[in-house]
Coordinates of N, CA and C in Angstrom, one line a residue:
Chain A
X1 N -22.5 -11.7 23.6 CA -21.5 -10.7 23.8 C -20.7 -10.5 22.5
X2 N -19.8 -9.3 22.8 CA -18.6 -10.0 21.4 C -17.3 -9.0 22.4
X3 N -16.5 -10.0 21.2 CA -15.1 -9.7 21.9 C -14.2 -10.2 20.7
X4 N -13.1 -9.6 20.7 CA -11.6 -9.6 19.3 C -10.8 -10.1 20.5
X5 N -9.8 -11.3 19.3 CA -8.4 -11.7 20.1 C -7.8 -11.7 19.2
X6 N -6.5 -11.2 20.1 CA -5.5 -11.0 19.0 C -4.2 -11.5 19.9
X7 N -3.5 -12.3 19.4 CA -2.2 -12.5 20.2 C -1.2 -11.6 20.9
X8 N -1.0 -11.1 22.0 CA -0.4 -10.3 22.3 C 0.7 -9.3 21.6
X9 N 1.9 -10.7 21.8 CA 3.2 -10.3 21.0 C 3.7 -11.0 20.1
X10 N 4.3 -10.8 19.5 CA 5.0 -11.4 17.8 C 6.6 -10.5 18.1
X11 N 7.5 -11.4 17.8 CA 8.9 -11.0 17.1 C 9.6 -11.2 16.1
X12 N 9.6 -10.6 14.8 CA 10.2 -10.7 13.8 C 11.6 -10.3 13.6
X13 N 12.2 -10.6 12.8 CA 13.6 -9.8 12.4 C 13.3 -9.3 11.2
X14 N 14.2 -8.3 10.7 CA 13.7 -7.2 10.0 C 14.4 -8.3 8.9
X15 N 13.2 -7.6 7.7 CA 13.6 -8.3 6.4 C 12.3 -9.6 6.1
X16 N 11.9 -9.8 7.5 CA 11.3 -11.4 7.4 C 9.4 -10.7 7.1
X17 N 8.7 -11.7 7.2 CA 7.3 -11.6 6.8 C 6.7 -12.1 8.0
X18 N 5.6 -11.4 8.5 CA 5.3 -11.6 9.8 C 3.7 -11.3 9.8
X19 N 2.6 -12.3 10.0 CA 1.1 -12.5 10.0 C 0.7 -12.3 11.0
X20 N -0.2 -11.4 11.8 CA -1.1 -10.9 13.0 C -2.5 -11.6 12.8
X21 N -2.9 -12.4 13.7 CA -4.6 -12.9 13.4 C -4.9 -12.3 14.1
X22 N -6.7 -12.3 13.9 CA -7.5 -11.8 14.5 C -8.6 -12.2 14.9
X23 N -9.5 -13.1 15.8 CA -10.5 -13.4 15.5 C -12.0 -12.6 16.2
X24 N -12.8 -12.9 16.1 CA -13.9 -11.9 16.4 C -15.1 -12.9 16.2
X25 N -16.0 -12.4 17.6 CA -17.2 -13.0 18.3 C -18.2 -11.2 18.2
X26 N -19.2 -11.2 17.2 CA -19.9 -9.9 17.1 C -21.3 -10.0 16.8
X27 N -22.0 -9.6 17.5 CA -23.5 -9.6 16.9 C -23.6 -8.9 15.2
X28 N -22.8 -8.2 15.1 CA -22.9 -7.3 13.5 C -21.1 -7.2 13.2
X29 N -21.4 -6.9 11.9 CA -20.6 -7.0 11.3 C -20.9 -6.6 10.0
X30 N -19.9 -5.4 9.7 CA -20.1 -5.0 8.2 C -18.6 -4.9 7.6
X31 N -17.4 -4.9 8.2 CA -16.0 -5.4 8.1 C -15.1 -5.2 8.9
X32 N -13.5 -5.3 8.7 CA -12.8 -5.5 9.4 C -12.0 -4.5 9.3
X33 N -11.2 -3.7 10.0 CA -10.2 -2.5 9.7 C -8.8 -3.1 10.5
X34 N -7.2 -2.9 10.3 CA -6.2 -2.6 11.2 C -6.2 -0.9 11.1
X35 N -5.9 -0.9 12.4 CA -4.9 0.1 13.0 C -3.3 0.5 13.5
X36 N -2.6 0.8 12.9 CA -1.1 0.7 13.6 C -0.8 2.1 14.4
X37 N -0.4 1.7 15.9 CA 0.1 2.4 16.4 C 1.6 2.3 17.4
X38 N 2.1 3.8 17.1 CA 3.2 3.8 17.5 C 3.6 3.8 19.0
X39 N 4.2 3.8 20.3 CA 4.4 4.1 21.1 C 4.4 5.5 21.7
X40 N 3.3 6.3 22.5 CA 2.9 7.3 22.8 C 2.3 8.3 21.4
X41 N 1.7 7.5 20.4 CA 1.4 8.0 19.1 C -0.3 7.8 19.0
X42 N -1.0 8.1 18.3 CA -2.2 7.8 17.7 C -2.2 7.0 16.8
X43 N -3.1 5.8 16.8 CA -3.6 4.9 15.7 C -3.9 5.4 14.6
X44 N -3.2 4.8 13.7 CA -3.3 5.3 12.2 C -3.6 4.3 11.1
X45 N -4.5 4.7 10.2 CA -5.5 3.7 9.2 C -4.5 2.9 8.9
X46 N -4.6 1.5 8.4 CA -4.0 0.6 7.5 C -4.7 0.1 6.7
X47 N -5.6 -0.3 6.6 CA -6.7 -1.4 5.6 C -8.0 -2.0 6.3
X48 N -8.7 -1.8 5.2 CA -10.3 -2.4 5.6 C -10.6 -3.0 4.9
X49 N -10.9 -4.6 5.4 CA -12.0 -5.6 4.3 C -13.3 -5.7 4.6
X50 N -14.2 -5.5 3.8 CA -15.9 -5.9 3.7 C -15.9 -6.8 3.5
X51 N -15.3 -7.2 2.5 CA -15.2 -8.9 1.7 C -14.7 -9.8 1.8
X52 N -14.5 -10.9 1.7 CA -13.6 -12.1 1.9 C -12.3 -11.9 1.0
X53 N -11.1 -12.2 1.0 CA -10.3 -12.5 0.3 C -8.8 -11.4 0.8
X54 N -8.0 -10.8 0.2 CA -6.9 -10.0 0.2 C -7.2 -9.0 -0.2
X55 N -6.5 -8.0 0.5 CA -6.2 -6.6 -0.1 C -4.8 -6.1 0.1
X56 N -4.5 -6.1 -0.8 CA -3.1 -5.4 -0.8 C -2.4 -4.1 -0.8
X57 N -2.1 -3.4 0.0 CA -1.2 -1.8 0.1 C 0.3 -2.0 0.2
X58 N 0.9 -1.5 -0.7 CA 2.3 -2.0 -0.4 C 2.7 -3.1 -0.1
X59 N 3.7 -3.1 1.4 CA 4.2 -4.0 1.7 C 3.1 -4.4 2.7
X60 N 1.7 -4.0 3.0 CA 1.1 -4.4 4.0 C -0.1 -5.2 3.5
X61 N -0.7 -6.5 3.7 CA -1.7 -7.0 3.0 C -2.9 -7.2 4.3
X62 N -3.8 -7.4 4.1 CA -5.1 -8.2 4.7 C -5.7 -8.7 4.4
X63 N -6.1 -9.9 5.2 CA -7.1 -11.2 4.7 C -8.6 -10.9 5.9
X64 N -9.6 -11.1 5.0 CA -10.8 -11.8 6.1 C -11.3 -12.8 5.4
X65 N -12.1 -13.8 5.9 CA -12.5 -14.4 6.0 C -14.2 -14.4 6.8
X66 N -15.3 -13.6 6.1 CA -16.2 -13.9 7.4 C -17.0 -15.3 7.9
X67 N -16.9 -16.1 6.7 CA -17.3 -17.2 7.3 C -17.0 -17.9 8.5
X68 N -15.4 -17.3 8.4 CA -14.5 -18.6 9.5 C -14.6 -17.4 11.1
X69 N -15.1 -15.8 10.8 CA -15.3 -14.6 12.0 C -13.5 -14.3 12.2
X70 N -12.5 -14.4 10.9 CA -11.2 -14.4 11.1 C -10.3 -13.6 9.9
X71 N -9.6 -13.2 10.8 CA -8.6 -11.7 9.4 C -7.5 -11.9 9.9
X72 N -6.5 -11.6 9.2 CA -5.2 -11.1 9.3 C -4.4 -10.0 8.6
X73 N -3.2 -9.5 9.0 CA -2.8 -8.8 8.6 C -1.0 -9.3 8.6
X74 N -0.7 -8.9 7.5 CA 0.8 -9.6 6.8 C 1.4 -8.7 6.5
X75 N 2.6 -8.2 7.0 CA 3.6 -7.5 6.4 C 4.8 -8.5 6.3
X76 N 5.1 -7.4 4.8 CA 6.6 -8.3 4.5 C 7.6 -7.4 4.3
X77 N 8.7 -7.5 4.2 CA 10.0 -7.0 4.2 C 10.2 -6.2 5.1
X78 N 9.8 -6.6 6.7 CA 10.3 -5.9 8.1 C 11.1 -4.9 7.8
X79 N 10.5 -3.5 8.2 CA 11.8 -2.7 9.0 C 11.6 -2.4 10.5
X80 N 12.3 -1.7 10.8 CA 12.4 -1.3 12.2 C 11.4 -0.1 12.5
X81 N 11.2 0.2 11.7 CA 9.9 1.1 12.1 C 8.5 0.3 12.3
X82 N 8.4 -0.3 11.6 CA 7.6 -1.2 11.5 C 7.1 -1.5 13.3
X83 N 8.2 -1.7 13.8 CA 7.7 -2.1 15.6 C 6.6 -1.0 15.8
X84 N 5.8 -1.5 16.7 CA 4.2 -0.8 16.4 C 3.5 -1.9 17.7
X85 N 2.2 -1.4 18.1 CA 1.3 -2.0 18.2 C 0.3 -2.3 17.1
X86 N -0.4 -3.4 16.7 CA -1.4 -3.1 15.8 C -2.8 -3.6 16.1
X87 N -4.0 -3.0 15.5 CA -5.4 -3.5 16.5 C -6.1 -3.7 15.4
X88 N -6.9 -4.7 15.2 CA -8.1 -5.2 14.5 C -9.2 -4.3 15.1
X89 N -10.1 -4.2 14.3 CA -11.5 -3.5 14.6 C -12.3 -3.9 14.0
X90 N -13.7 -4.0 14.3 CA -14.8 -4.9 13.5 C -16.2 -3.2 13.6
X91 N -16.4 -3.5 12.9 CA -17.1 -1.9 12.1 C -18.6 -2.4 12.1
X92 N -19.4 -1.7 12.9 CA -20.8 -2.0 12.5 C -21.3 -3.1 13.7
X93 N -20.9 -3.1 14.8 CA -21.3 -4.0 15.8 C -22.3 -4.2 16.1
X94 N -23.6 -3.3 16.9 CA -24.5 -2.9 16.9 C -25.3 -2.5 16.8
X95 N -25.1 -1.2 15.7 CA -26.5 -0.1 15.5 C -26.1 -0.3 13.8
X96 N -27.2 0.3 13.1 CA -27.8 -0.2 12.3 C -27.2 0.4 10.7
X97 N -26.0 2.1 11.4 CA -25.5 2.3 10.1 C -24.4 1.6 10.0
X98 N -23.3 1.3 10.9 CA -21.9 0.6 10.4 C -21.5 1.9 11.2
X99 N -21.8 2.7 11.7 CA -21.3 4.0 12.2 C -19.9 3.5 13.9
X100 N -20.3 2.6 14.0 CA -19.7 2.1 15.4 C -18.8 1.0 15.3
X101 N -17.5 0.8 16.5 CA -16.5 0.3 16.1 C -16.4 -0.4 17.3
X102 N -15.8 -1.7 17.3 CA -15.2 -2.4 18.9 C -13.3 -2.7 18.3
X103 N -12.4 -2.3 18.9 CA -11.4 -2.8 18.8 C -11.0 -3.8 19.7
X104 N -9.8 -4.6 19.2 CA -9.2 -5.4 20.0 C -8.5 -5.1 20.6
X105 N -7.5 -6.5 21.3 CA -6.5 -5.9 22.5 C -5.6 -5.4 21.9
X106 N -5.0 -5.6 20.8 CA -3.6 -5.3 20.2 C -2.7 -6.4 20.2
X107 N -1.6 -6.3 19.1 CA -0.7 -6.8 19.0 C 0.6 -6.1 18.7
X108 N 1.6 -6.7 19.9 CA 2.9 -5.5 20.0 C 3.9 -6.6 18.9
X109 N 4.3 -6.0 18.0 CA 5.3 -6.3 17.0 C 6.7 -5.9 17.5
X110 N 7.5 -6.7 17.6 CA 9.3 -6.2 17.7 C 9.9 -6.7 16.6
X111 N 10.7 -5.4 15.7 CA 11.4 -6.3 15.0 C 12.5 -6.2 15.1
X112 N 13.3 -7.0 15.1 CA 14.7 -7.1 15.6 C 15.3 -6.9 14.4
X113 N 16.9 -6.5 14.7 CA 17.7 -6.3 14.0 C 18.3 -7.6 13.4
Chain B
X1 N -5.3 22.3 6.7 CA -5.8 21.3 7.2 C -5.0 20.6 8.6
X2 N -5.9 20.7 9.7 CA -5.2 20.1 10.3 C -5.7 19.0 11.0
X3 N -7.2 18.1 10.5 CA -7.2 17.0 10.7 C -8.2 16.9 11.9
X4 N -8.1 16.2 12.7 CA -8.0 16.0 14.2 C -7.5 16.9 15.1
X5 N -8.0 18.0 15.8 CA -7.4 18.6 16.7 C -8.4 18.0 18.0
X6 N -7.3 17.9 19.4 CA -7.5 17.7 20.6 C -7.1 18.8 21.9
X7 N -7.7 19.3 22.3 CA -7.2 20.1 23.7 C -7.8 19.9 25.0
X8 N -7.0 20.0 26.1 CA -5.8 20.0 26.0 C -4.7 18.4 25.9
X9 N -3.6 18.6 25.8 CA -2.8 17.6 25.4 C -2.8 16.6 26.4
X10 N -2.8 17.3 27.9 CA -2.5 16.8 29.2 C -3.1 17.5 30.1
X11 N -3.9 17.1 31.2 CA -4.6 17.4 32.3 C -4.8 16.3 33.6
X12 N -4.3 17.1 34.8 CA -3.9 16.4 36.0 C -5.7 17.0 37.0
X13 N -5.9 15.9 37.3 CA -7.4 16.3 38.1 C -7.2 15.9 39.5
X14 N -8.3 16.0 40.5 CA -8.7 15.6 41.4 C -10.0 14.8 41.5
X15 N -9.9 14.0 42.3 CA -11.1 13.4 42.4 C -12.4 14.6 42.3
X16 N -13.5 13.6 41.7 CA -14.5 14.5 42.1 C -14.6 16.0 41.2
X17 N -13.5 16.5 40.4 CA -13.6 17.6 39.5 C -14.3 17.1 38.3
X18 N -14.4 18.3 37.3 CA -14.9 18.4 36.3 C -14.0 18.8 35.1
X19 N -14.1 18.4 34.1 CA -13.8 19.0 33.3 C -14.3 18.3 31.3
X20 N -14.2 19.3 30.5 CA -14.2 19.5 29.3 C -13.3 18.9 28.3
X21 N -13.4 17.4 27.2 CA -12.6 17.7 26.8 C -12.9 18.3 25.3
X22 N -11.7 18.8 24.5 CA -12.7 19.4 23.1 C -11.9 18.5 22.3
X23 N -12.7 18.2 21.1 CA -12.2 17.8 19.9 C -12.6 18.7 18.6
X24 N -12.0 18.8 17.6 CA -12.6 19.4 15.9 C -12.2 18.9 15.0
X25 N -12.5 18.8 14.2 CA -12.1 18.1 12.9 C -12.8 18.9 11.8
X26 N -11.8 19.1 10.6 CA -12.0 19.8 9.8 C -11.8 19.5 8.2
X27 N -12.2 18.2 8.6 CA -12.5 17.1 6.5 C -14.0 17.2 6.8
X28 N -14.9 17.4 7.3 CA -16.1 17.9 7.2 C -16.7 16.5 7.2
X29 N -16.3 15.9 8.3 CA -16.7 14.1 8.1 C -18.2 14.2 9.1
X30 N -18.8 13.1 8.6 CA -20.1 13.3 9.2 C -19.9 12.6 10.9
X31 N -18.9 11.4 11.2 CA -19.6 10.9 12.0 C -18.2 10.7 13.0
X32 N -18.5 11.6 14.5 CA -17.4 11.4 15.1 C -17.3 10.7 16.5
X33 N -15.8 9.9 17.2 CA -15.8 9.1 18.4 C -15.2 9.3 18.7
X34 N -15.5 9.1 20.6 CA -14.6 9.4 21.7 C -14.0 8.0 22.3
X35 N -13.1 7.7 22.1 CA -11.8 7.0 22.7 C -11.3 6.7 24.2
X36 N -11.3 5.7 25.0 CA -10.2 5.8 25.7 C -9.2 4.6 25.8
X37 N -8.1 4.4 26.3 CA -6.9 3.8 26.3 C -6.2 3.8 27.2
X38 N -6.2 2.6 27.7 CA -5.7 2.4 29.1 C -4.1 2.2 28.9
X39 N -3.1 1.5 29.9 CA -1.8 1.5 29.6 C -1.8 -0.1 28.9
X40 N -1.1 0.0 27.9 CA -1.1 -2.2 27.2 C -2.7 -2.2 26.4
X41 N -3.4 -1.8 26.3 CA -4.6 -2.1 26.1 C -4.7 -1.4 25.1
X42 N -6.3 -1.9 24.2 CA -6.7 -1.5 23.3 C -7.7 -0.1 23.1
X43 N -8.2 0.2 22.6 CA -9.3 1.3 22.9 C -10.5 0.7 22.7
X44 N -11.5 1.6 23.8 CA -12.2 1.4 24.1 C -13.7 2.1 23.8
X45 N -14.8 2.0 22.7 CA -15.4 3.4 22.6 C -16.5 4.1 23.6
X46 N -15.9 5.5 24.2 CA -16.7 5.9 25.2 C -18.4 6.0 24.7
X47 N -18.5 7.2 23.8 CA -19.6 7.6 22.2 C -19.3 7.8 21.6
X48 N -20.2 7.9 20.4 CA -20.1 8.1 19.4 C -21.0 9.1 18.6
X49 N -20.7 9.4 17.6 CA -22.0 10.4 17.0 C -22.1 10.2 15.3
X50 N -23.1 9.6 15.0 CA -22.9 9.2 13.6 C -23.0 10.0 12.5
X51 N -24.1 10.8 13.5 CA -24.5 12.4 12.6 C -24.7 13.5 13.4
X52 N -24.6 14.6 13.2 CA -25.1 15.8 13.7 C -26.1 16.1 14.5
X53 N -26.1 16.3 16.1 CA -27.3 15.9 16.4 C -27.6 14.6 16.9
X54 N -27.1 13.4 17.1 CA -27.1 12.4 17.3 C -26.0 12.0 17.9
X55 N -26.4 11.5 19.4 CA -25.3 10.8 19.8 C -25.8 9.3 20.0
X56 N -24.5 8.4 20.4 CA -25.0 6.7 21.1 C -23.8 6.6 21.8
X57 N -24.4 5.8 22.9 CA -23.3 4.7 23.9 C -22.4 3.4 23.6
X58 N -21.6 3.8 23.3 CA -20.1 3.0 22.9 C -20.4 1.5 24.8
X59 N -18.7 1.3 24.1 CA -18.6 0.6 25.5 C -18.6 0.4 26.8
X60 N -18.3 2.0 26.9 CA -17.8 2.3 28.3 C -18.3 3.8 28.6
X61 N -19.4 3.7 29.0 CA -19.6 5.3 28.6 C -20.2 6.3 30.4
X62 N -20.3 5.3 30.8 CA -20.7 5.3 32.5 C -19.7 6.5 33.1
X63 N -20.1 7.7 33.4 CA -19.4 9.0 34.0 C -19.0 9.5 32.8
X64 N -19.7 9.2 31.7 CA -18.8 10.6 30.8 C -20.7 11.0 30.3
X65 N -20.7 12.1 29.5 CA -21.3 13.1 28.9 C -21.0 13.4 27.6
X66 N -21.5 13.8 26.2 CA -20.9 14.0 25.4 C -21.5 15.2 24.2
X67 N -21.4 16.0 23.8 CA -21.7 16.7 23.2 C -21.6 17.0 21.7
X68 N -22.6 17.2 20.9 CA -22.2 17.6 19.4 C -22.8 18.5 19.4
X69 N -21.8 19.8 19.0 CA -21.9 21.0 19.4 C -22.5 21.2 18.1
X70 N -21.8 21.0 16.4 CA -21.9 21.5 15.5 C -21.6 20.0 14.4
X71 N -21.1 20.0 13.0 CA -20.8 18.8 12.6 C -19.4 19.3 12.6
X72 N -18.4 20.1 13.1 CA -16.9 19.7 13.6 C -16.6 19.3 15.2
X73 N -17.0 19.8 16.0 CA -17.0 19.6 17.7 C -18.0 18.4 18.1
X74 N -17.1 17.6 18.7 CA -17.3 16.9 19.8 C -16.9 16.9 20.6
X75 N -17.6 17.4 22.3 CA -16.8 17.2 23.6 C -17.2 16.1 24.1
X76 N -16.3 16.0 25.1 CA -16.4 14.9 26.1 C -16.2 15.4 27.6
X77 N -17.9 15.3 28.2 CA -17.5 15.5 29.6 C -17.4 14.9 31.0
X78 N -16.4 14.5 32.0 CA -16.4 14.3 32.7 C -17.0 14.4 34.3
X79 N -17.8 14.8 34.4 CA -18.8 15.2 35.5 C -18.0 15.3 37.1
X80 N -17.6 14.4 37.3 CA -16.7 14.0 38.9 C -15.8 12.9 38.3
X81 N -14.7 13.9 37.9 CA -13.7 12.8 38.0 C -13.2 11.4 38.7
X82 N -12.9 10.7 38.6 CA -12.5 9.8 39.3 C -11.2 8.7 39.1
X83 N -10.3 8.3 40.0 CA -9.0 7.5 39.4 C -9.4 6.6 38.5
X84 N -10.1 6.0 38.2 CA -10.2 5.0 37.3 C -10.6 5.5 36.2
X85 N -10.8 6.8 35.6 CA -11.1 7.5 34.4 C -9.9 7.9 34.0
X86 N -8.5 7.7 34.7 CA -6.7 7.8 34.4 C -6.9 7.3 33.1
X87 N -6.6 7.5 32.1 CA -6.5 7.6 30.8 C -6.4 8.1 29.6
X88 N -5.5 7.8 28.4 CA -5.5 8.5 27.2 C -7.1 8.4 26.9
X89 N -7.0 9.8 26.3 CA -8.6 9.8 25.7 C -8.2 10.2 23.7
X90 N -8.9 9.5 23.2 CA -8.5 9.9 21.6 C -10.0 10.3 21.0
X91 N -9.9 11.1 19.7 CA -11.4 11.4 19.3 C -11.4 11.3 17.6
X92 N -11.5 10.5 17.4 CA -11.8 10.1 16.2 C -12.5 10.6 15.4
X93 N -12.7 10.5 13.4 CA -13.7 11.1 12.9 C -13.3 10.4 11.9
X94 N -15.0 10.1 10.8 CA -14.6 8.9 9.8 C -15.9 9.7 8.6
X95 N -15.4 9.6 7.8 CA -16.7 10.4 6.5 C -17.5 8.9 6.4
X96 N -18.9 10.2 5.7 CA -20.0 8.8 5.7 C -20.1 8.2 4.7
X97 N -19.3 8.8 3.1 CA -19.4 8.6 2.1 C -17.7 9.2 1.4
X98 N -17.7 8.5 0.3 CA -16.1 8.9 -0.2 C -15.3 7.9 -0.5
X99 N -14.4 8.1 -0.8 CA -12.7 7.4 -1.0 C -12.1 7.0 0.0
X100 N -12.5 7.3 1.8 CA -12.0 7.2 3.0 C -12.9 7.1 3.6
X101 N -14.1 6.2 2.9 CA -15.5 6.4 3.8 C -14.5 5.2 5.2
X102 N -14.0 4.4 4.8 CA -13.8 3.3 5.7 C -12.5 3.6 6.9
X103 N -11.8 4.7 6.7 CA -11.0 4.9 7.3 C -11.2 6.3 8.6
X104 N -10.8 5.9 10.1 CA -10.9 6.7 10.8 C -9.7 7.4 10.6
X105 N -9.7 8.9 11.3 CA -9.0 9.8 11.5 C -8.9 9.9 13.1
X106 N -7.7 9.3 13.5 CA -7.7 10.3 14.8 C -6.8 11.6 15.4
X107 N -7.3 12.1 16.6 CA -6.4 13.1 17.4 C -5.4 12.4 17.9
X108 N -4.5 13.7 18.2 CA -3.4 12.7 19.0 C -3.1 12.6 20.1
X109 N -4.8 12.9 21.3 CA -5.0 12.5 22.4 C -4.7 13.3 23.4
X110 N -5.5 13.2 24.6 CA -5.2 13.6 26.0 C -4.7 12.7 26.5
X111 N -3.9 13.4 27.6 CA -3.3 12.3 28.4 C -3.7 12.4 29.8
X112 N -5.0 12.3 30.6 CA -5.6 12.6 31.9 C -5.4 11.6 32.7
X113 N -5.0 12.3 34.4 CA -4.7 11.5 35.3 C -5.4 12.1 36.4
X114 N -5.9 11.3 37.0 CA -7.2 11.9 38.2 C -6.3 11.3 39.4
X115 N -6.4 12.3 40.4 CA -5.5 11.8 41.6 C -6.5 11.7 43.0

């Protein structure tokens, strides 16, 4: 089978640095994507790794690792907008172009004042 | 440009009805997906269509139907509605090649409730 876990919830206070894992059980695999979404909003891109190591956008970074089937996602210098749900997705599960996606459950971020 | 478009925003059914949903997208992306979203939960993929012409079975695709009309339209049909199809529906579109080959685009969803 396959299946993504992601910790439910996380609370940060704003200003602090706050890491989301993700791990992932997939017959295929061609990389890893987050998604952030707002409360009654649409998921919106953040970052995709093919490769092992960091990628950096701003204040938003992501790690995979395919060896270990494990990613993360790190934001730093919290704001309050920042509160979001965020979802891992693993790209290429099944069929043969990478054309197909399984997301996870999500993770609800609060950042506190 | 307006991306992702979805219609309609919101639709209230009856069991056992039918209905249409439409999606378009207009970055001229090759390969588009249909979404749902329960309440707390993640999404879920109903199909997908990689290319023109081509559809496949996502996760959950049992009572829906799906159409690629052209390479901007994808519908999504519901045959006999039913309560447990109560959910946001989103429709996604991702290029097959580019600067954003890796990044989906989505709508900003129906909100369907079958009573």
């Amino acid at each position: 089978g396959q299946s993504l876990e992601q910790p439910s919830e996380v609370t940060a206070v704003e200003g602090a640095i706050v890491q989301m894992n993700c791990t992932y059980q997939t017959s295929g695999f061609y990389g890893l994507s987050w998604y952030q979404q707002h409360d009654g909003g649409a998921p919106t891109f953040l970052s995709y790794n093919a490769l092992d190591g960091l990628e950096e956008t701003g204040r938003f970074s992501s790690f995979l690792s395919r060896s270990d089937s494990y990613g993360y996602l790190l934001l730093q210098e919290l704001q309050m907008k920042d509160s979001a749900s965020y979802f891992c997705a693993v790209r290429g599960v099944t069929d043969n172009y990478g054309q197909n996606f399984v997301f996870g459950p999500g993770t609800r971020l609060s950042v506190l004042p | 440009n307006a991306g992702v478009t979805q219609t309609p925003k919101f639709q209230v059914l009856k069991t056992g009805q039918s209905m249409t949903l439409q999606c378009a997208q207009d970055m001229n992306h090759n390969s588009m997906y249909w979404y749902r979203q329960d309440p707390g939960m993640g999404l879920r993929l109903i199909y997908y269509s990689a290319s023109e012409g081509t559809t496949d079975k996502g996760e959950v695709p049992n009572g829906y139907n799906v159409s690629r009309l052209n390479k901007r339209e994808f519908s999504l049909r519901l045959e006999s509605a039913a309560p447990s199809q109560t959910s946001v529906y989103f429709c996604a579109s991702i290029a097959r090649a580019g600067s954003s080959y890796n990044e989906q685009f989505f709508g900003p969803g129906t909100r369907l409730t079958v009573l």
